[in-house]
Amino acid sequence: MTATLEHANICVSDPDKTAAWMEKIFGWHIRWQGPALNGGYTVHVGSKDSYLALYAPAEGLADPTPRYSSKGALNHLAVVVEDLDAAEAAVKAAGYTPKSHADYEPGRRFYFLDEEGVEYELVEYD
């Protein structure tokens, strides 16, 4: 048996804003949006097979814990792209700063942080 990750749910301060840059950079689309748990609001953005649920609670959010330091903390999200150079141009056009570029077998990658403090790894495989 093989399992497939269908979605992840992350807290963001503005799901619509986050979904908008994800549509531009990743070529994703909004699958659903609406009221959510405890009076919050969620946007599901992704492809036909998988997505991120972007959740904003009715109350404000606490600052994130440092990555790689807390049990259960999100360290980064990795997204496979067909053209890493085009993806990097889109990341820059959206106002984010690519970092930690690396070539490795069987591909290459870079990372960037969004305004929420979420780190994304973009990877292109050979």
mmCIF file of N, CA and C in Angstrom:
data_model
loop_
_atom_site.group_PDB
_atom_site.id
_atom_site.type_symbol
_atom_site.label_atom_id
_atom_site.label_comp_id
_atom_site.label_asym_id
_atom_site.label_seq_id
_atom_site.Cartn_x
_atom_site.Cartn_y
_atom_site.Cartn_z
ATOM 1 N N MET A 1 0.836 -1.186 0.000
ATOM 2 C CA MET A 1 0.000 0.000 0.000
ATOM 3 C C MET A 1 0.875 1.241 0.000
ATOM 4 N N THR A 2 0.510 2.229 -0.798
ATOM 5 C CA THR A 2 1.209 3.502 -0.834
ATOM 6 C C THR A 2 0.231 4.607 -0.484
ATOM 7 N N ALA A 3 0.618 5.461 0.431
ATOM 8 C CA ALA A 3 -0.223 6.590 0.822
ATOM 9 C C ALA A 3 0.199 7.839 0.054
ATOM 10 N N THR A 4 -0.738 8.739 -0.168
ATOM 11 C CA THR A 4 -0.472 10.005 -0.839
ATOM 12 C C THR A 4 -0.941 11.135 0.055
ATOM 13 N N LEU A 5 -0.097 12.125 0.250
ATOM 14 C CA LEU A 5 -0.482 13.299 1.025
ATOM 15 C C LEU A 5 -1.508 14.100 0.230
ATOM 16 N N GLU A 6 -2.696 14.285 0.786
ATOM 17 C CA GLU A 6 -3.753 15.018 0.092
ATOM 18 C C GLU A 6 -3.717 16.501 0.403
ATOM 19 N N HIS A 7 -3.549 16.863 1.687
ATOM 20 C CA HIS A 7 -3.467 18.275 2.032
ATOM 21 C C HIS A 7 -2.772 18.467 3.368
ATOM 22 N N ALA A 8 -2.361 19.691 3.581
ATOM 23 C CA ALA A 8 -1.859 20.138 4.878
ATOM 24 C C ALA A 8 -2.636 21.398 5.222
ATOM 25 N N ASN A 9 -2.834 21.652 6.508
ATOM 26 C CA ASN A 9 -3.592 22.805 6.968
ATOM 27 C C ASN A 9 -2.643 23.681 7.775
ATOM 28 N N ILE A 10 -2.467 24.935 7.333
ATOM 29 C CA ILE A 10 -1.570 25.849 8.044
ATOM 30 C C ILE A 10 -2.313 27.133 8.389
ATOM 31 N N CYS A 11 -1.907 27.764 9.477
ATOM 32 C CA CYS A 11 -2.483 29.040 9.888
ATOM 33 C C CYS A 11 -1.762 30.178 9.187
ATOM 34 N N VAL A 12 -2.529 31.107 8.636
ATOM 35 C CA VAL A 12 -1.996 32.323 8.025
ATOM 36 C C VAL A 12 -2.891 33.479 8.437
ATOM 37 N N SER A 13 -2.376 34.679 8.391
ATOM 38 C CA SER A 13 -3.172 35.830 8.813
ATOM 39 C C SER A 13 -4.183 36.255 7.755
ATOM 40 N N ASP A 14 -3.889 36.001 6.471
ATOM 41 C CA ASP A 14 -4.788 36.407 5.388
ATOM 42 C C ASP A 14 -4.815 35.313 4.314
ATOM 43 N N PRO A 15 -5.741 34.352 4.441
ATOM 44 C CA PRO A 15 -5.782 33.252 3.474
ATOM 45 C C PRO A 15 -5.942 33.700 2.025
ATOM 46 N N ASP A 16 -6.725 34.735 1.779
ATOM 47 C CA ASP A 16 -6.916 35.204 0.403
ATOM 48 C C ASP A 16 -5.612 35.730 -0.189
ATOM 49 N N LYS A 17 -4.865 36.486 0.594
ATOM 50 C CA LYS A 17 -3.586 37.038 0.124
ATOM 51 C C LYS A 17 -2.586 35.915 -0.139
ATOM 52 N N THR A 18 -2.505 34.958 0.769
ATOM 53 C CA THR A 18 -1.579 33.842 0.590
ATOM 54 C C THR A 18 -1.968 33.010 -0.627
ATOM 55 N N ALA A 19 -3.256 32.733 -0.776
ATOM 56 C CA ALA A 19 -3.718 31.960 -1.936
ATOM 57 C C ALA A 19 -3.398 32.687 -3.238
ATOM 58 N N ALA A 20 -3.512 34.013 -3.235
ATOM 59 C CA ALA A 20 -3.257 34.786 -4.461
ATOM 60 C C ALA A 20 -1.818 34.633 -4.931
ATOM 61 N N TRP A 21 -0.837 34.716 -3.992
ATOM 62 C CA TRP A 21 0.546 34.559 -4.462
ATOM 63 C C TRP A 21 0.837 33.110 -4.825
ATOM 64 N N MET A 22 0.190 32.165 -4.181
ATOM 65 C CA MET A 22 0.382 30.760 -4.539
ATOM 66 C C MET A 22 -0.162 30.472 -5.940
ATOM 67 N N GLU A 23 -1.269 31.106 -6.300
ATOM 68 C CA GLU A 23 -1.799 30.945 -7.655
ATOM 69 C C GLU A 23 -0.790 31.461 -8.681
ATOM 70 N N LYS A 24 -0.168 32.602 -8.395
ATOM 71 C CA LYS A 24 0.795 33.192 -9.328
ATOM 72 C C LYS A 24 2.084 32.394 -9.417
ATOM 73 N N ILE A 25 2.634 32.011 -8.276
ATOM 74 C CA ILE A 25 3.939 31.334 -8.260
ATOM 75 C C ILE A 25 3.816 29.860 -8.634
ATOM 76 N N PHE A 26 2.835 29.162 -8.069
ATOM 77 C CA PHE A 26 2.730 27.720 -8.253
ATOM 78 C C PHE A 26 1.767 27.312 -9.363
ATOM 79 N N GLY A 27 0.978 28.257 -9.873
ATOM 80 C CA GLY A 27 -0.013 27.909 -10.889
ATOM 81 C C GLY A 27 -1.194 27.132 -10.324
ATOM 82 N N TRP A 28 -1.417 27.241 -9.011
ATOM 83 C CA TRP A 28 -2.516 26.547 -8.360
ATOM 84 C C TRP A 28 -3.814 27.319 -8.546
ATOM 85 N N HIS A 29 -4.920 26.727 -8.086
ATOM 86 C CA HIS A 29 -6.211 27.398 -8.132
ATOM 87 C C HIS A 29 -6.944 27.175 -6.809
ATOM 88 N N ILE A 30 -7.880 28.063 -6.529
ATOM 89 C CA ILE A 30 -8.690 27.931 -5.312
ATOM 90 C C ILE A 30 -9.739 26.847 -5.552
ATOM 91 N N ARG A 31 -9.733 25.844 -4.691
ATOM 92 C CA ARG A 31 -10.662 24.726 -4.783
ATOM 93 C C ARG A 31 -11.917 24.964 -3.956
ATOM 94 N N TRP A 32 -11.769 25.694 -2.841
ATOM 95 C CA TRP A 32 -12.884 25.976 -1.940
ATOM 96 C C TRP A 32 -12.457 27.093 -1.011
ATOM 97 N N GLN A 33 -13.430 27.856 -0.535
ATOM 98 C CA GLN A 33 -13.175 28.862 0.492
ATOM 99 C C GLN A 33 -14.447 29.104 1.273
ATOM 100 N N GLY A 34 -14.288 29.421 2.556
ATOM 101 C CA GLY A 34 -15.485 29.681 3.338
ATOM 102 C C GLY A 34 -15.248 29.613 4.830
ATOM 103 N N PRO A 35 -16.346 29.680 5.588
ATOM 104 C CA PRO A 35 -16.273 29.642 7.048
ATOM 105 C C PRO A 35 -15.634 28.336 7.527
ATOM 106 N N ALA A 36 -14.924 28.438 8.644
ATOM 107 C CA ALA A 36 -14.212 27.268 9.162
ATOM 108 C C ALA A 36 -14.312 27.213 10.691
ATOM 109 N N LEU A 37 -13.596 26.284 11.247
ATOM 110 C CA LEU A 37 -13.584 25.987 12.674
ATOM 111 C C LEU A 37 -13.521 27.245 13.546
ATOM 112 N N ASN A 38 -14.354 27.277 14.570
ATOM 113 C CA ASN A 38 -14.335 28.328 15.587
ATOM 114 C C ASN A 38 -14.467 29.740 15.026
ATOM 115 N N GLY A 39 -15.287 29.899 14.000
ATOM 116 C CA GLY A 39 -15.512 31.218 13.437
ATOM 117 C C GLY A 39 -14.402 31.712 12.530
ATOM 118 N N GLY A 40 -13.497 30.825 12.158
ATOM 119 C CA GLY A 40 -12.389 31.198 11.284
ATOM 120 C C GLY A 40 -12.793 31.156 9.818
ATOM 121 N N TYR A 41 -11.789 31.306 8.963
ATOM 122 C CA TYR A 41 -11.994 31.335 7.514
ATOM 123 C C TYR A 41 -10.868 30.535 6.871
ATOM 124 N N THR A 42 -11.212 29.729 5.868
ATOM 125 C CA THR A 42 -10.222 28.873 5.206
ATOM 126 C C THR A 42 -10.338 29.001 3.698
ATOM 127 N N VAL A 43 -9.172 28.942 3.036
ATOM 128 C CA VAL A 43 -9.096 28.842 1.579
ATOM 129 C C VAL A 43 -8.300 27.584 1.260
ATOM 130 N N HIS A 44 -8.850 26.717 0.416
ATOM 131 C CA HIS A 44 -8.125 25.544 -0.077
ATOM 132 C C HIS A 44 -7.548 25.918 -1.434
ATOM 133 N N VAL A 45 -6.236 25.889 -1.579
ATOM 134 C CA VAL A 45 -5.571 26.256 -2.833
ATOM 135 C C VAL A 45 -4.603 25.142 -3.211
ATOM 136 N N GLY A 46 -4.640 24.731 -4.481
ATOM 137 C CA GLY A 46 -3.741 23.681 -4.922
ATOM 138 C C GLY A 46 -4.108 23.192 -6.301
ATOM 139 N N SER A 47 -3.843 21.919 -6.522
ATOM 140 C CA SER A 47 -4.141 21.280 -7.806
ATOM 141 C C SER A 47 -5.368 20.388 -7.633
ATOM 142 N N LYS A 48 -5.698 19.608 -8.664
ATOM 143 C CA LYS A 48 -6.851 18.712 -8.537
ATOM 144 C C LYS A 48 -6.578 17.571 -7.559
ATOM 145 N N ASP A 49 -5.301 17.252 -7.318
ATOM 146 C CA ASP A 49 -4.953 16.101 -6.488
ATOM 147 C C ASP A 49 -4.539 16.432 -5.061
ATOM 148 N N SER A 50 -4.076 17.651 -4.809
ATOM 149 C CA SER A 50 -3.624 18.007 -3.471
ATOM 150 C C SER A 50 -3.747 19.516 -3.278
ATOM 151 N N TYR A 51 -3.714 19.936 -2.013
ATOM 152 C CA TYR A 51 -3.884 21.357 -1.737
ATOM 153 C C TYR A 51 -3.357 21.714 -0.361
ATOM 154 N N LEU A 52 -3.251 23.012 -0.121
ATOM 155 C CA LEU A 52 -3.009 23.537 1.210
ATOM 156 C C LEU A 52 -4.292 24.193 1.690
ATOM 157 N N ALA A 53 -4.678 23.892 2.909
ATOM 158 C CA ALA A 53 -5.787 24.570 3.560
ATOM 159 C C ALA A 53 -5.175 25.728 4.339
ATOM 160 N N LEU A 54 -5.512 26.947 3.948
ATOM 161 C CA LEU A 54 -4.982 28.159 4.578
ATOM 162 C C LEU A 54 -6.034 28.674 5.545
ATOM 163 N N TYR A 55 -5.771 28.544 6.839
ATOM 164 C CA TYR A 55 -6.759 28.831 7.877
ATOM 165 C C TYR A 55 -6.383 30.080 8.660
ATOM 166 N N ALA A 56 -7.357 30.975 8.840
ATOM 167 C CA ALA A 56 -7.201 32.140 9.716
ATOM 168 C C ALA A 56 -8.267 32.040 10.805
ATOM 169 N N PRO A 57 -7.855 31.987 12.067
ATOM 170 C CA PRO A 57 -8.843 31.932 13.141
ATOM 171 C C PRO A 57 -9.531 33.286 13.308
ATOM 172 N N ALA A 58 -10.656 33.280 14.006
ATOM 173 C CA ALA A 58 -11.363 34.531 14.273
ATOM 174 C C ALA A 58 -10.499 35.463 15.123
ATOM 175 N N GLU A 59 -9.726 34.901 16.016
ATOM 176 C CA GLU A 59 -8.804 35.680 16.855
ATOM 177 C C GLU A 59 -7.454 35.774 16.157
ATOM 178 N N GLY A 60 -6.606 36.686 16.574
ATOM 179 C CA GLY A 60 -5.281 36.832 15.974
ATOM 180 C C GLY A 60 -4.404 35.622 16.205
ATOM 181 N N LEU A 61 -3.310 35.572 15.485
ATOM 182 C CA LEU A 61 -2.357 34.468 15.582
ATOM 183 C C LEU A 61 -1.154 34.859 16.426
ATOM 184 N N ALA A 62 -0.621 33.891 17.159
ATOM 185 C CA ALA A 62 0.627 34.089 17.894
ATOM 186 C C ALA A 62 1.797 34.030 16.918
ATOM 187 N N ASP A 63 2.928 34.572 17.298
ATOM 188 C CA ASP A 63 4.123 34.475 16.462
ATOM 189 C C ASP A 63 4.555 33.018 16.354
ATOM 190 N N PRO A 64 5.148 32.636 15.209
ATOM 191 C CA PRO A 64 5.577 31.239 15.046
ATOM 192 C C PRO A 64 6.785 30.917 15.916
ATOM 193 N N THR A 65 6.923 29.632 16.231
ATOM 194 C CA THR A 65 8.128 29.181 16.917
ATOM 195 C C THR A 65 9.232 29.032 15.878
ATOM 196 N N PRO A 66 10.484 29.139 16.295
ATOM 197 C CA PRO A 66 11.574 28.945 15.327
ATOM 198 C C PRO A 66 11.519 27.547 14.708
ATOM 199 N N ARG A 67 11.784 27.490 13.399
ATOM 200 C CA ARG A 67 11.801 26.198 12.721
ATOM 201 C C ARG A 67 12.878 25.297 13.331
ATOM 202 N N TYR A 68 12.660 24.002 13.228
ATOM 203 C CA TYR A 68 13.599 22.969 13.693
ATOM 204 C C TYR A 68 13.856 23.039 15.192
ATOM 205 N N SER A 69 12.867 23.530 15.973
ATOM 206 C CA SER A 69 13.113 23.677 17.410
ATOM 207 C C SER A 69 11.983 23.179 18.300
ATOM 208 N N SER A 70 10.819 22.862 17.735
ATOM 209 C CA SER A 70 9.675 22.477 18.560
ATOM 210 C C SER A 70 9.037 21.203 18.023
ATOM 211 N N LYS A 71 8.568 20.365 18.933
ATOM 212 C CA LYS A 71 7.854 19.160 18.519
ATOM 213 C C LYS A 71 6.654 19.544 17.667
ATOM 214 N N GLY A 72 6.468 18.849 16.565
ATOM 215 C CA GLY A 72 5.316 19.055 15.716
ATOM 216 C C GLY A 72 5.330 20.336 14.897
ATOM 217 N N ALA A 73 6.394 21.126 14.986
ATOM 218 C CA ALA A 73 6.451 22.394 14.249
ATOM 219 C C ALA A 73 6.661 22.144 12.756
ATOM 220 N N LEU A 74 6.127 23.024 11.949
ATOM 221 C CA LEU A 74 6.337 22.966 10.505
ATOM 222 C C LEU A 74 7.697 23.589 10.198
ATOM 223 N N ASN A 75 8.579 22.831 9.562
ATOM 224 C CA ASN A 75 9.900 23.356 9.215
ATOM 225 C C ASN A 75 9.896 24.017 7.844
ATOM 226 N N HIS A 76 9.371 23.343 6.842
ATOM 227 C CA HIS A 76 9.163 23.952 5.534
ATOM 228 C C HIS A 76 8.220 23.068 4.717
ATOM 229 N N LEU A 77 7.704 23.654 3.641
ATOM 230 C CA LEU A 77 6.879 22.926 2.691
ATOM 231 C C LEU A 77 7.639 22.863 1.380
ATOM 232 N N ALA A 78 7.708 21.696 0.766
ATOM 233 C CA ALA A 78 8.414 21.530 -0.505
ATOM 234 C C ALA A 78 7.408 21.384 -1.638
ATOM 235 N N VAL A 79 7.676 22.106 -2.724
ATOM 236 C CA VAL A 79 6.810 22.093 -3.896
ATOM 237 C C VAL A 79 7.667 21.762 -5.113
ATOM 238 N N VAL A 80 7.277 20.744 -5.867
ATOM 239 C CA VAL A 80 7.989 20.376 -7.093
ATOM 240 C C VAL A 80 7.489 21.263 -8.220
ATOM 241 N N VAL A 81 8.430 21.862 -8.956
ATOM 242 C CA VAL A 81 8.087 22.697 -10.109
ATOM 243 C C VAL A 81 8.755 22.129 -11.354
ATOM 244 N N GLU A 82 8.176 22.435 -12.510
ATOM 245 C CA GLU A 82 8.738 21.953 -13.774
ATOM 246 C C GLU A 82 9.936 22.772 -14.221
ATOM 247 N N ASP A 83 9.945 24.080 -13.901
ATOM 248 C CA ASP A 83 10.993 24.992 -14.355
ATOM 249 C C ASP A 83 11.424 25.854 -13.178
ATOM 250 N N LEU A 84 12.535 25.486 -12.540
ATOM 251 C CA LEU A 84 12.990 26.181 -11.341
ATOM 252 C C LEU A 84 13.360 27.631 -11.628
ATOM 253 N N ASP A 85 13.930 27.902 -12.788
ATOM 254 C CA ASP A 85 14.302 29.274 -13.129
ATOM 255 C C ASP A 85 13.060 30.158 -13.268
ATOM 256 N N ALA A 86 12.027 29.661 -13.924
ATOM 257 C CA ALA A 86 10.776 30.408 -14.052
ATOM 258 C C ALA A 86 10.123 30.603 -12.684
ATOM 259 N N ALA A 87 10.171 29.578 -11.861
ATOM 260 C CA ALA A 87 9.607 29.681 -10.512
ATOM 261 C C ALA A 87 10.362 30.720 -9.697
ATOM 262 N N GLU A 88 11.685 30.761 -9.838
ATOM 263 C CA GLU A 88 12.473 31.755 -9.102
ATOM 264 C C GLU A 88 12.119 33.168 -9.556
ATOM 265 N N ALA A 89 11.928 33.355 -10.840
ATOM 266 C CA ALA A 89 11.521 34.669 -11.350
ATOM 267 C C ALA A 89 10.157 35.064 -10.769
ATOM 268 N N ALA A 90 9.234 34.117 -10.668
ATOM 269 C CA ALA A 90 7.913 34.390 -10.102
ATOM 270 C C ALA A 90 8.006 34.715 -8.613
ATOM 271 N N VAL A 91 8.881 34.009 -7.899
ATOM 272 C CA VAL A 91 9.094 34.286 -6.473
ATOM 273 C C VAL A 91 9.613 35.711 -6.296
ATOM 274 N N LYS A 92 10.597 36.096 -7.099
ATOM 275 C CA LYS A 92 11.134 37.454 -7.024
ATOM 276 C C LYS A 92 10.082 38.489 -7.387
ATOM 277 N N ALA A 93 9.297 38.231 -8.429
ATOM 278 C CA ALA A 93 8.251 39.165 -8.857
ATOM 279 C C ALA A 93 7.193 39.360 -7.771
ATOM 280 N N ALA A 94 6.977 38.328 -6.947
ATOM 281 C CA ALA A 94 6.022 38.420 -5.846
ATOM 282 C C ALA A 94 6.611 39.134 -4.632
ATOM 283 N N GLY A 95 7.904 39.494 -4.703
ATOM 284 C CA GLY A 95 8.531 40.242 -3.622
ATOM 285 C C GLY A 95 9.263 39.414 -2.590
ATOM 286 N N TYR A 96 9.476 38.133 -2.873
ATOM 287 C CA TYR A 96 10.179 37.262 -1.943
ATOM 288 C C TYR A 96 11.624 37.073 -2.387
ATOM 289 N N THR A 97 12.479 36.663 -1.452
ATOM 290 C CA THR A 97 13.906 36.533 -1.718
ATOM 291 C C THR A 97 14.333 35.070 -1.711
ATOM 292 N N PRO A 98 14.688 34.521 -2.867
ATOM 293 C CA PRO A 98 15.204 33.147 -2.909
ATOM 294 C C PRO A 98 16.528 33.044 -2.152
ATOM 295 N N LYS A 99 16.769 31.888 -1.528
ATOM 296 C CA LYS A 99 18.011 31.672 -0.776
ATOM 297 C C LYS A 99 18.369 30.194 -0.798
ATOM 298 N N SER A 100 19.550 29.888 -0.337
ATOM 299 C CA SER A 100 20.012 28.513 -0.141
ATOM 300 C C SER A 100 19.851 27.649 -1.387
ATOM 301 N N HIS A 101 20.292 28.171 -2.523
ATOM 302 C CA HIS A 101 20.256 27.409 -3.771
ATOM 303 C C HIS A 101 21.195 26.214 -3.664
ATOM 304 N N ALA A 102 20.785 25.086 -4.236
ATOM 305 C CA ALA A 102 21.641 23.903 -4.201
ATOM 306 C C ALA A 102 21.303 22.986 -5.369
ATOM 307 N N ASP A 103 22.329 22.405 -5.929
ATOM 308 C CA ASP A 103 22.174 21.343 -6.909
ATOM 309 C C ASP A 103 22.487 20.043 -6.181
ATOM 310 N N TYR A 104 21.680 19.048 -6.398
ATOM 311 C CA TYR A 104 21.900 17.756 -5.764
ATOM 312 C C TYR A 104 21.271 16.690 -6.630
ATOM 313 N N GLU A 105 21.692 15.470 -6.467
ATOM 314 C CA GLU A 105 21.149 14.359 -7.231
ATOM 315 C C GLU A 105 19.783 14.007 -6.662
ATOM 316 N N PRO A 106 18.708 14.085 -7.361
ATOM 317 C CA PRO A 106 18.572 14.162 -8.810
ATOM 318 C C PRO A 106 18.008 15.502 -9.301
ATOM 319 N N GLY A 107 18.308 16.616 -8.673
ATOM 320 C CA GLY A 107 17.736 17.883 -9.125
ATOM 321 C C GLY A 107 18.412 19.086 -8.501
ATOM 322 N N ARG A 108 17.645 20.164 -8.398
ATOM 323 C CA ARG A 108 18.159 21.379 -7.773
ATOM 324 C C ARG A 108 17.014 22.082 -7.055
ATOM 325 N N ARG A 109 17.359 23.029 -6.156
ATOM 326 C CA ARG A 109 16.338 23.628 -5.302
ATOM 327 C C ARG A 109 16.766 24.991 -4.795
ATOM 328 N N PHE A 110 15.797 25.712 -4.253
ATOM 329 C CA PHE A 110 16.044 26.902 -3.453
ATOM 330 C C PHE A 110 14.891 27.053 -2.474
ATOM 331 N N TYR A 111 15.050 27.960 -1.527
ATOM 332 C CA TYR A 111 14.056 28.210 -0.498
ATOM 333 C C TYR A 111 13.676 29.688 -0.499
ATOM 334 N N PHE A 112 12.506 29.993 0.072
ATOM 335 C CA PHE A 112 12.150 31.384 0.376
ATOM 336 C C PHE A 112 11.165 31.391 1.536
ATOM 337 N N LEU A 113 11.109 32.525 2.221
ATOM 338 C CA LEU A 113 10.170 32.734 3.320
ATOM 339 C C LEU A 113 9.069 33.672 2.864
ATOM 340 N N ASP A 114 7.826 33.365 3.252
ATOM 341 C CA ASP A 114 6.746 34.316 2.991
ATOM 342 C C ASP A 114 6.604 35.243 4.200
ATOM 343 N N GLU A 115 5.661 36.172 4.127
ATOM 344 C CA GLU A 115 5.497 37.143 5.215
ATOM 345 C C GLU A 115 4.959 36.516 6.494
ATOM 346 N N GLU A 116 4.460 35.302 6.434
ATOM 347 C CA GLU A 116 3.970 34.592 7.616
ATOM 348 C C GLU A 116 5.105 33.893 8.360
ATOM 349 N N GLY A 117 6.287 33.833 7.742
ATOM 350 C CA GLY A 117 7.399 33.093 8.327
ATOM 351 C C GLY A 117 7.441 31.645 7.894
ATOM 352 N N VAL A 118 6.591 31.257 6.925
ATOM 353 C CA VAL A 118 6.594 29.894 6.410
ATOM 354 C C VAL A 118 7.702 29.785 5.366
ATOM 355 N N GLU A 119 8.518 28.759 5.497
ATOM 356 C CA GLU A 119 9.586 28.528 4.527
ATOM 357 C C GLU A 119 9.101 27.526 3.479
ATOM 358 N N TYR A 120 9.368 27.854 2.214
ATOM 359 C CA TYR A 120 9.017 26.997 1.090
ATOM 360 C C TYR A 120 10.284 26.569 0.381
ATOM 361 N N GLU A 121 10.357 25.302 0.034
ATOM 362 C CA GLU A 121 11.430 24.764 -0.791
ATOM 363 C C GLU A 121 10.838 24.500 -2.167
ATOM 364 N N LEU A 122 11.434 25.058 -3.182
ATOM 365 C CA LEU A 122 11.025 24.770 -4.557
ATOM 366 C C LEU A 122 12.096 23.883 -5.167
ATOM 367 N N VAL A 123 11.680 22.781 -5.758
ATOM 368 C CA VAL A 123 12.611 21.795 -6.265
ATOM 369 C C VAL A 123 12.202 21.397 -7.678
ATOM 370 N N GLU A 124 13.220 21.223 -8.533
ATOM 371 C CA GLU A 124 13.032 20.716 -9.888
ATOM 372 C C GLU A 124 13.875 19.458 -10.006
ATOM 373 N N TYR A 125 13.229 18.360 -10.393
ATOM 374 C CA TYR A 125 13.948 17.113 -10.583
ATOM 375 C C TYR A 125 14.318 16.934 -12.036
ATOM 376 N N ASP A 126 15.454 16.255 -12.270
ATOM 377 C CA ASP A 126 15.919 15.980 -13.633
ATOM 378 C C ASP A 126 14.925 15.101 -14.361
#
